[in-house]
C-alpha cells in the first residue's frame, strides 16, 4: 500500500545520512531538513495518501516499521541524526512491529522517541492546527516604534501600512504630538497621548474603525504609558503600551518607570487578558533559569540590564514573554537596526498573562513595513472574541422633503444630491516619493552591509521628507478629526448614540434657564391695535431672493438655492402658506424644530464646555421670519437708545471704539437672553402674537455626523439663528438700561454723558472713578437679573486708563455683589 511514499522516505533518510556526524549541529540539521521538506512536498504533491502521510517534517515524521528497521540496521548511528534534527533524542523501549498500513505505525517525534499509535488517527500538528483554525477569527495586533508622527505625511503613511498588513490594533511609540485625544484617518482611529515639554515620547494606539464600538476606555498615564481597554465576549482585553527608558538612561529613571508600570498592572482585574507590548530596549537571552518566562527562541544569547528588568516584571506580575516563544528565522525576530545596519537587536516585545498564554497564536517581525523608522513592525495574533455591538439603523434626514412645496422626485431628479469630497493634500507626488523610499529600503535590507545601498536609501529618505513637507505647505487643510467625548464622570464615550445623548444632556440646561425671581412689574396698557397687512406675493418673492447661498439646511433638507430656482407656482404655495400662518397666528410643528451642530471653540476637544452650538432652522420658516423682522425694525429703531450699535443699520464697532477715551471702563458679556417685554414698549399686538408663536414651544435635536439625538424641548429664551432674535434682544437690553438709569451717568464728552456702549450683548460701562464704576455695575447686574439675564463673570474684566499708573494697583479686584472682576492692562473688545 502507498507505494509512492517509500521512495520519498528513502530519499529523506539518504540525504540525512550523508551528513557527517561531527558537523551535524542542530542548526545545520534544521537547515537541511527545511530543504528536504520542500523537496518532499513537491515530490508528493500528486499523491493521495490515506492514513499515512508526512505532516510538518520538522515536528513529526511517520514511516512504516519496515522502513525504520531497515534503515536502523544499515546505519543506526546516522538515523540518530534524524532525531537530532527533529528534536531531542531519547531512546524508547522496543515495541512490536507489524508492517501494514492498517496496523500501528511508528511516530518519530521530538519528545517521545518511538511510540505506538493507531494508523487511522493522524498525529496532531499542534502549532499548525491552532494557527489555521483561528487565522480568520484571530485579532491581528502589533507594536511599532514609529519614531515620529510630527512630520507631514507621517500619519497617513502609517495608516496605509496599518491597512496593508490588515492590522486591527497597533500600539505605537514616539508619536510626539502635543495634547491627547483621537483623530480619524480613512477607516482608522488614532488614540494618542501627550509628549513631554521637549516634544519627546508620546504613545498611543491605532484602531480599525469597525472595532471602535468595542473600546471601553483609553487612558493616558504619561508620555511613556497608555492603556486601551477592549470589551471582549468573555474577558476584557487590556492593551498596555509601554515605551521604556533606553539602556543609557539612569537607574533612577528606570526604577521610576517600572514602578509606575507595575502599579498600573496591579490595578487591572485578574480576569482580564493583559497584553503588555512596546519598546522596552530589552534584550532577552536564553538563560536556563528564565525559560519558564522567556522560552528559548530569542534572538540573543544573553540578556542586558533592561532585559533583566523586564523578566523580573514578567515573573512578578504573572506574565509570559511571547515575542521570544515562537521558532522563526532570525530576520523575523529582530525589531531594531543600528545606524548603518551593522547590528539588529530584538528589543520590542509582547507579553501576555500566563493564564492566557495560549491565546497568543504567533508573534513575529515584518521588515517590509516602512514608515521611516529604524524599528520593524512587530506583529501578533490573539485568539479572542470581541463583544458584538448591535448597530441600529441610523436615522438620516432626507435631503429633500418638500411635500408642502413640490414633488419630491421632481426636485431630486432636477437638482440631484450633492456629494462633498475632501481633497487630501497627500497626493500622487507624495505617493511616488514614498514608493521610491520603500524600494531603496528593500534593496538595502537584502544586502544590509552594503554602504552604497544604505547611502542611497538615506538619500531617498531625505528626498521623501522634503517633498511631503513642500506638498503640505501648498495645501493648508489639516486632517479632519473625529472627536470622541468624555462625560461628567470622565469616561470616554465612543458609541455614536452615547455621544449624541451626551450632547443633548449638555444643551438642555444651557437653553432652558431659570425664570427670574424678581421680574419687572409692568403697568397695564391699552394694546396697540395697529393693523399689519399680510405679506404680498412680491414681498415673499423678494425675501426668497435675499436668502443666502451655500448655507446648511435644516431638518427638512431644503436649502435656499432650491427655493430660489423654483418656478412661480412654488412662490405662490409659499405665499399661501405664510398668509395662512399670518391669519391663524400658528406655525407648523416642523418649523419649531432646530438642528444643533456642536462647533469647537478652544481647549480640549473631548469636553462639551469647549463647544458652542450652531442652530439650523428650516429655510422656509426664515421667509416668514424676515417678513416679521421688516415690520419690527422701524418700530424698534425708535425705542432702542444710541448706545447700542449691534444689529442696526449704519452702525458698526468703529463707532464704539471711536468713543472710548481715557476713562474707567468695564466689559460685560451676557450668557443668555430670554424674555419678552414687548407689550410694555407698545409693540402692535399682531406682531407680538406672531413673535410668540415663533419662539414658544420650540425644540432642538443635536446632530453629530448622521446621528440625531432625541428631541429636547426649549421652554425659555430666544431661538438661535432666527432673524428676529437679535432685535428682540436689543429691546430687552433697552429695558434693562432704562431701569438701571445708566444714560445719565458716565463720563462727560462735550455736552453729553456717555455711561454705556453696547454691541449686541458686549457692553462697556464708563465712569470717572472706581466707586462710580462699581455703582453702575451694581445697577446693571440687578436690573439684568430681573429679566433673566446673567453676567458671564469669566469674561468680565475692568481696566483703568490713566496717565500715571499707581504702584500696586495692577492686581486690584473690583467686587460687585457676588462677583469679583480682575483688573487688566488691555482687553480685546469685539
PDB file of N, CA and C in Angstrom, residues 446-509:
ATOM      1  N   UNK A 446      18.260  43.618   1.660  1.00  0.00           N
ATOM      2  CA  UNK A 446      18.777  42.366   1.088  1.00  0.00           C
ATOM      3  C   UNK A 446      20.291  42.276   1.210  1.00  0.00           C
ATOM      4  N   UNK A 447      20.951  43.412   1.316  1.00  0.00           N
ATOM      5  CA  UNK A 447      22.410  43.440   1.493  1.00  0.00           C
ATOM      6  C   UNK A 447      22.716  44.523   2.520  1.00  0.00           C
ATOM      7  N   UNK A 448      22.461  44.205   3.777  1.00  0.00           N
ATOM      8  CA  UNK A 448      22.446  45.225   4.818  1.00  0.00           C
ATOM      9  C   UNK A 448      23.838  45.766   5.127  1.00  0.00           C
ATOM     10  N   UNK A 449      24.890  45.085   4.721  1.00  0.00           N
ATOM     11  CA  UNK A 449      26.251  45.552   4.976  1.00  0.00           C
ATOM     12  C   UNK A 449      26.793  46.459   3.873  1.00  0.00           C
ATOM     13  N   UNK A 450      26.027  46.638   2.811  1.00  0.00           N
ATOM     14  CA  UNK A 450      26.476  47.441   1.668  1.00  0.00           C
ATOM     15  C   UNK A 450      26.307  48.926   1.978  1.00  0.00           C
ATOM     16  N   UNK A 451      27.400  49.661   2.068  1.00  0.00           N
ATOM     17  CA  UNK A 451      27.363  51.082   2.406  1.00  0.00           C
ATOM     18  C   UNK A 451      26.738  51.913   1.298  1.00  0.00           C
ATOM     19  N   UNK A 452      26.980  51.534   0.050  1.00  0.00           N
ATOM     20  CA  UNK A 452      26.434  52.302  -1.079  1.00  0.00           C
ATOM     21  C   UNK A 452      24.906  52.222  -1.107  1.00  0.00           C
ATOM     22  N   UNK A 453      24.360  51.038  -0.876  1.00  0.00           N
ATOM     23  CA  UNK A 453      22.905  50.883  -0.862  1.00  0.00           C
ATOM     24  C   UNK A 453      22.286  51.606   0.330  1.00  0.00           C
ATOM     25  N   UNK A 454      23.000  51.590   1.450  1.00  0.00           N
ATOM     26  CA  UNK A 454      22.492  52.307   2.624  1.00  0.00           C
ATOM     27  C   UNK A 454      22.497  53.814   2.380  1.00  0.00           C
ATOM     28  N   UNK A 455      23.525  54.310   1.722  1.00  0.00           N
ATOM     29  CA  UNK A 455      23.601  55.737   1.401  1.00  0.00           C
ATOM     30  C   UNK A 455      22.483  56.134   0.440  1.00  0.00           C
ATOM     31  N   UNK A 456      22.161  55.258  -0.520  1.00  0.00           N
ATOM     32  CA  UNK A 456      21.083  55.555  -1.453  1.00  0.00           C
ATOM     33  C   UNK A 456      19.735  55.586  -0.733  1.00  0.00           C
ATOM     34  N   UNK A 457      19.571  54.673   0.220  1.00  0.00           N
ATOM     35  CA  UNK A 457      18.333  54.673   0.994  1.00  0.00           C
ATOM     36  C   UNK A 457      18.190  55.953   1.828  1.00  0.00           C
ATOM     37  N   UNK A 458      19.267  56.404   2.474  1.00  0.00           N
ATOM     38  CA  UNK A 458      19.212  57.634   3.262  1.00  0.00           C
ATOM     39  C   UNK A 458      18.904  58.834   2.389  1.00  0.00           C
ATOM     40  N   UNK A 459      19.426  58.832   1.168  1.00  0.00           N
ATOM     41  CA  UNK A 459      19.141  59.919   0.239  1.00  0.00           C
ATOM     42  C   UNK A 459      17.664  59.947  -0.145  1.00  0.00           C
ATOM     43  N   UNK A 460      17.094  58.760  -0.418  1.00  0.00           N
ATOM     44  CA  UNK A 460      15.663  58.682  -0.745  1.00  0.00           C
ATOM     45  C   UNK A 460      14.807  59.078   0.460  1.00  0.00           C
ATOM     46  N   UNK A 461      15.290  58.776   1.654  1.00  0.00           N
ATOM     47  CA  UNK A 461      14.549  59.127   2.862  1.00  0.00           C
ATOM     48  C   UNK A 461      14.448  60.644   3.014  1.00  0.00           C
ATOM     49  N   UNK A 462      15.565  61.337   2.819  1.00  0.00           N
ATOM     50  CA  UNK A 462      15.565  62.800   2.908  1.00  0.00           C
ATOM     51  C   UNK A 462      14.731  63.424   1.789  1.00  0.00           C
ATOM     52  N   UNK A 463      14.807  62.836   0.601  1.00  0.00           N
ATOM     53  CA  UNK A 463      14.049  63.360  -0.526  1.00  0.00           C
ATOM     54  C   UNK A 463      12.541  63.264  -0.278  1.00  0.00           C
ATOM     55  N   UNK A 464      12.089  62.113   0.241  1.00  0.00           N
ATOM     56  CA  UNK A 464      10.664  61.937   0.512  1.00  0.00           C
ATOM     57  C   UNK A 464      10.177  62.899   1.585  1.00  0.00           C
ATOM     58  N   UNK A 465      10.977  63.085   2.620  1.00  0.00           N
ATOM     59  CA  UNK A 465      10.592  64.014   3.689  1.00  0.00           C
ATOM     60  C   UNK A 465      10.451  65.431   3.161  1.00  0.00           C
ATOM     61  N   UNK A 466      11.363  65.849   2.323  1.00  0.00           N
ATOM     62  CA  UNK A 466      11.315  67.197   1.770  1.00  0.00           C
ATOM     63  C   UNK A 466      10.112  67.397   0.859  1.00  0.00           C
ATOM     64  N   UNK A 467       9.828  66.400   0.015  1.00  0.00           N
ATOM     65  CA  UNK A 467       8.695  66.520  -0.913  1.00  0.00           C
ATOM     66  C   UNK A 467       7.381  66.600  -0.154  1.00  0.00           C
ATOM     67  N   UNK A 468       7.222  65.761   0.860  1.00  0.00           N
ATOM     68  CA  UNK A 468       5.968  65.745   1.613  1.00  0.00           C
ATOM     69  C   UNK A 468       5.763  67.064   2.343  1.00  0.00           C
ATOM     70  N   UNK A 469       6.820  67.618   2.897  1.00  0.00           N
ATOM     71  CA  UNK A 469       6.699  68.906   3.583  1.00  0.00           C
ATOM     72  C   UNK A 469       6.294  70.015   2.614  1.00  0.00           C
ATOM     73  N   UNK A 470       6.868  69.992   1.448  1.00  0.00           N
ATOM     74  CA  UNK A 470       6.514  71.022   0.461  1.00  0.00           C
ATOM     75  C   UNK A 470       5.057  70.897   0.032  1.00  0.00           C
ATOM     76  N   UNK A 471       4.591  69.672  -0.159  1.00  0.00           N
ATOM     77  CA  UNK A 471       3.211  69.483  -0.580  1.00  0.00           C
ATOM     78  C   UNK A 471       2.229  69.919   0.496  1.00  0.00           C
ATOM     79  N   UNK A 472       2.593  69.711   1.729  1.00  0.00           N
ATOM     80  CA  UNK A 472       1.686  70.126   2.800  1.00  0.00           C
ATOM     81  C   UNK A 472       1.621  71.644   2.918  1.00  0.00           C
ATOM     82  N   UNK A 473       2.740  72.317   2.686  1.00  0.00           N
ATOM     83  CA  UNK A 473       2.723  73.782   2.730  1.00  0.00           C
ATOM     84  C   UNK A 473       1.813  74.349   1.642  1.00  0.00           C
ATOM     85  N   UNK A 474       1.742  73.657   0.517  1.00  0.00           N
ATOM     86  CA  UNK A 474       0.886  74.133  -0.569  1.00  0.00           C
ATOM     87  C   UNK A 474      -0.596  73.942  -0.233  1.00  0.00           C
ATOM     88  N   UNK A 475      -0.871  72.951   0.527  1.00  0.00           N
ATOM     89  CA  UNK A 475      -2.268  72.632   0.855  1.00  0.00           C
ATOM     90  C   UNK A 475      -2.506  72.897   2.326  1.00  0.00           C
ATOM     91  N   UNK A 476      -3.349  73.857   2.650  1.00  0.00           N
ATOM     92  CA  UNK A 476      -3.470  74.345   4.024  1.00  0.00           C
ATOM     93  C   UNK A 476      -4.501  73.570   4.856  1.00  0.00           C
ATOM     94  N   UNK A 477      -5.242  72.688   4.242  1.00  0.00           N
ATOM     95  CA  UNK A 477      -6.227  71.946   5.021  1.00  0.00           C
ATOM     96  C   UNK A 477      -5.535  70.890   5.883  1.00  0.00           C
ATOM     97  N   UNK A 478      -5.978  70.732   7.080  1.00  0.00           N
ATOM     98  CA  UNK A 478      -5.419  69.755   8.003  1.00  0.00           C
ATOM     99  C   UNK A 478      -6.279  68.497   7.994  1.00  0.00           C
ATOM    100  N   UNK A 479      -5.796  67.514   8.704  1.00  0.00           N
ATOM    101  CA  UNK A 479      -6.507  66.247   8.769  1.00  0.00           C
ATOM    102  C   UNK A 479      -7.792  66.426   9.552  1.00  0.00           C
ATOM    103  N   UNK A 480      -8.897  65.927   8.969  1.00  0.00           N
ATOM    104  CA  UNK A 480     -10.188  66.057   9.636  1.00  0.00           C
ATOM    105  C   UNK A 480     -10.221  65.106  10.844  1.00  0.00           C
ATOM    106  N   UNK A 481     -10.624  65.668  11.997  1.00  0.00           N
ATOM    107  CA  UNK A 481     -10.638  64.883  13.227  1.00  0.00           C
ATOM    108  C   UNK A 481     -12.062  64.542  13.663  1.00  0.00           C
ATOM    109  N   UNK A 482     -12.219  63.328  14.013  1.00  0.00           N
ATOM    110  CA  UNK A 482     -13.490  62.912  14.621  1.00  0.00           C
ATOM    111  C   UNK A 482     -13.227  62.697  16.097  1.00  0.00           C
ATOM    112  N   UNK A 483     -13.877  63.497  16.898  1.00  0.00           N
ATOM    113  CA  UNK A 483     -13.566  63.532  18.309  1.00  0.00           C
ATOM    114  C   UNK A 483     -14.595  62.746  19.106  1.00  0.00           C
ATOM    115  N   UNK A 484     -14.088  61.925  19.970  1.00  0.00           N
ATOM    116  CA  UNK A 484     -14.951  61.291  20.951  1.00  0.00           C
ATOM    117  C   UNK A 484     -15.109  62.225  22.145  1.00  0.00           C
ATOM    118  N   UNK A 485     -16.009  61.904  23.029  1.00  0.00           N
ATOM    119  CA  UNK A 485     -16.328  62.769  24.154  1.00  0.00           C
ATOM    120  C   UNK A 485     -16.089  62.056  25.471  1.00  0.00           C
ATOM    121  N   UNK A 486     -15.946  62.870  26.512  1.00  0.00           N
ATOM    122  CA  UNK A 486     -15.919  62.363  27.877  1.00  0.00           C
ATOM    123  C   UNK A 486     -17.111  62.943  28.621  1.00  0.00           C
ATOM    124  N   UNK A 487     -17.766  62.094  29.382  1.00  0.00           N
ATOM    125  CA  UNK A 487     -18.934  62.558  30.123  1.00  0.00           C
ATOM    126  C   UNK A 487     -18.519  63.211  31.431  1.00  0.00           C
ATOM    127  N   UNK A 488     -19.490  63.483  32.294  1.00  0.00           N
ATOM    128  CA  UNK A 488     -19.195  64.164  33.545  1.00  0.00           C
ATOM    129  C   UNK A 488     -18.311  63.334  34.453  1.00  0.00           C
ATOM    130  N   UNK A 489     -18.351  62.016  34.327  1.00  0.00           N
ATOM    131  CA  UNK A 489     -17.517  61.131  35.143  1.00  0.00           C
ATOM    132  C   UNK A 489     -16.165  60.867  34.514  1.00  0.00           C
ATOM    133  N   UNK A 490     -15.825  61.609  33.448  1.00  0.00           N
ATOM    134  CA  UNK A 490     -14.545  61.487  32.757  1.00  0.00           C
ATOM    135  C   UNK A 490     -14.375  60.118  32.094  1.00  0.00           C
ATOM    136  N   UNK A 491     -15.482  59.492  31.707  1.00  0.00           N
ATOM    137  CA  UNK A 491     -15.433  58.240  30.967  1.00  0.00           C
ATOM    138  C   UNK A 491     -15.489  58.527  29.474  1.00  0.00           C
ATOM    139  N   UNK A 492     -14.698  57.801  28.714  1.00  0.00           N
ATOM    140  CA  UNK A 492     -14.638  58.006  27.275  1.00  0.00           C
ATOM    141  C   UNK A 492     -15.851  57.404  26.598  1.00  0.00           C
ATOM    142  N   UNK A 493     -16.523  58.201  25.762  1.00  0.00           N
ATOM    143  CA  UNK A 493     -17.692  57.743  25.004  1.00  0.00           C
ATOM    144  C   UNK A 493     -17.284  57.555  23.557  1.00  0.00           C
ATOM    145  N   UNK A 494     -17.467  56.333  23.025  1.00  0.00           N
ATOM    146  CA  UNK A 494     -17.098  56.032  21.640  1.00  0.00           C
ATOM    147  C   UNK A 494     -18.298  55.693  20.769  1.00  0.00           C
ATOM    148  N   UNK A 495     -19.383  55.266  21.377  1.00  0.00           N
ATOM    149  CA  UNK A 495     -20.584  54.923  20.607  1.00  0.00           C
ATOM    150  C   UNK A 495     -21.319  56.199  20.199  1.00  0.00           C
ATOM    151  N   UNK A 496     -21.789  56.247  18.967  1.00  0.00           N
ATOM    152  CA  UNK A 496     -22.431  57.462  18.451  1.00  0.00           C
ATOM    153  C   UNK A 496     -23.704  57.804  19.210  1.00  0.00           C
ATOM    154  N   UNK A 497     -24.463  56.773  19.552  1.00  0.00           N
ATOM    155  CA  UNK A 497     -25.694  57.040  20.300  1.00  0.00           C
ATOM    156  C   UNK A 497     -25.391  57.668  21.652  1.00  0.00           C
ATOM    157  N   UNK A 498     -24.361  57.162  22.323  1.00  0.00           N
ATOM    158  CA  UNK A 498     -23.982  57.740  23.619  1.00  0.00           C
ATOM    159  C   UNK A 498     -23.482  59.167  23.456  1.00  0.00           C
ATOM    160  N   UNK A 499     -22.784  59.440  22.359  1.00  0.00           N
ATOM    161  CA  UNK A 499     -22.229  60.782  22.149  1.00  0.00           C
ATOM    162  C   UNK A 499     -23.346  61.805  21.936  1.00  0.00           C
ATOM    163  N   UNK A 500     -24.303  61.485  21.067  1.00  0.00           N
ATOM    164  CA  UNK A 500     -25.373  62.455  20.792  1.00  0.00           C
ATOM    165  C   UNK A 500     -26.267  62.657  22.013  1.00  0.00           C
ATOM    166  N   UNK A 501     -26.467  61.613  22.803  1.00  0.00           N
ATOM    167  CA  UNK A 501     -27.263  61.783  24.020  1.00  0.00           C
ATOM    168  C   UNK A 501     -26.528  62.653  25.036  1.00  0.00           C
ATOM    169  N   UNK A 502     -25.203  62.529  25.079  1.00  0.00           N
ATOM    170  CA  UNK A 502     -24.425  63.396  25.967  1.00  0.00           C
ATOM    171  C   UNK A 502     -24.548  64.856  25.527  1.00  0.00           C
ATOM    172  N   UNK A 503     -24.549  65.080  24.213  1.00  0.00           N
ATOM    173  CA  UNK A 503     -24.739  66.436  23.710  1.00  0.00           C
ATOM    174  C   UNK A 503     -26.131  66.962  24.056  1.00  0.00           C
ATOM    175  N   UNK A 504     -27.134  66.115  23.939  1.00  0.00           N
ATOM    176  CA  UNK A 504     -28.498  66.546  24.277  1.00  0.00           C
ATOM    177  C   UNK A 504     -28.603  66.933  25.751  1.00  0.00           C
ATOM    178  N   UNK A 505     -27.961  66.154  26.621  1.00  0.00           N
ATOM    179  CA  UNK A 505     -27.967  66.481  28.048  1.00  0.00           C
ATOM    180  C   UNK A 505     -27.200  67.764  28.334  1.00  0.00           C
ATOM    181  N   UNK A 506     -26.187  68.044  27.512  1.00  0.00           N
ATOM    182  CA  UNK A 506     -25.411  69.269  27.717  1.00  0.00           C
ATOM    183  C   UNK A 506     -26.204  70.519  27.315  1.00  0.00           C
ATOM    184  N   UNK A 507     -26.911  70.457  26.186  1.00  0.00           N
ATOM    185  CA  UNK A 507     -27.635  71.632  25.700  1.00  0.00           C
ATOM    186  C   UNK A 507     -28.955  71.869  26.445  1.00  0.00           C
ATOM    187  N   UNK A 508     -29.489  70.845  27.080  1.00  0.00           N
ATOM    188  CA  UNK A 508     -30.778  71.001  27.765  1.00  0.00           C
ATOM    189  C   UNK A 508     -30.727  72.079  28.845  1.00  0.00           C
ATOM    190  N   UNK A 509     -29.835  72.008  29.845  1.00  0.00           N
ATOM    191  CA  UNK A 509     -29.813  73.085  30.857  1.00  0.00           C
ATOM    192  C   UNK A 509     -29.266  74.397  30.315  1.00  0.00           C
TER     193      UNK A 509
END
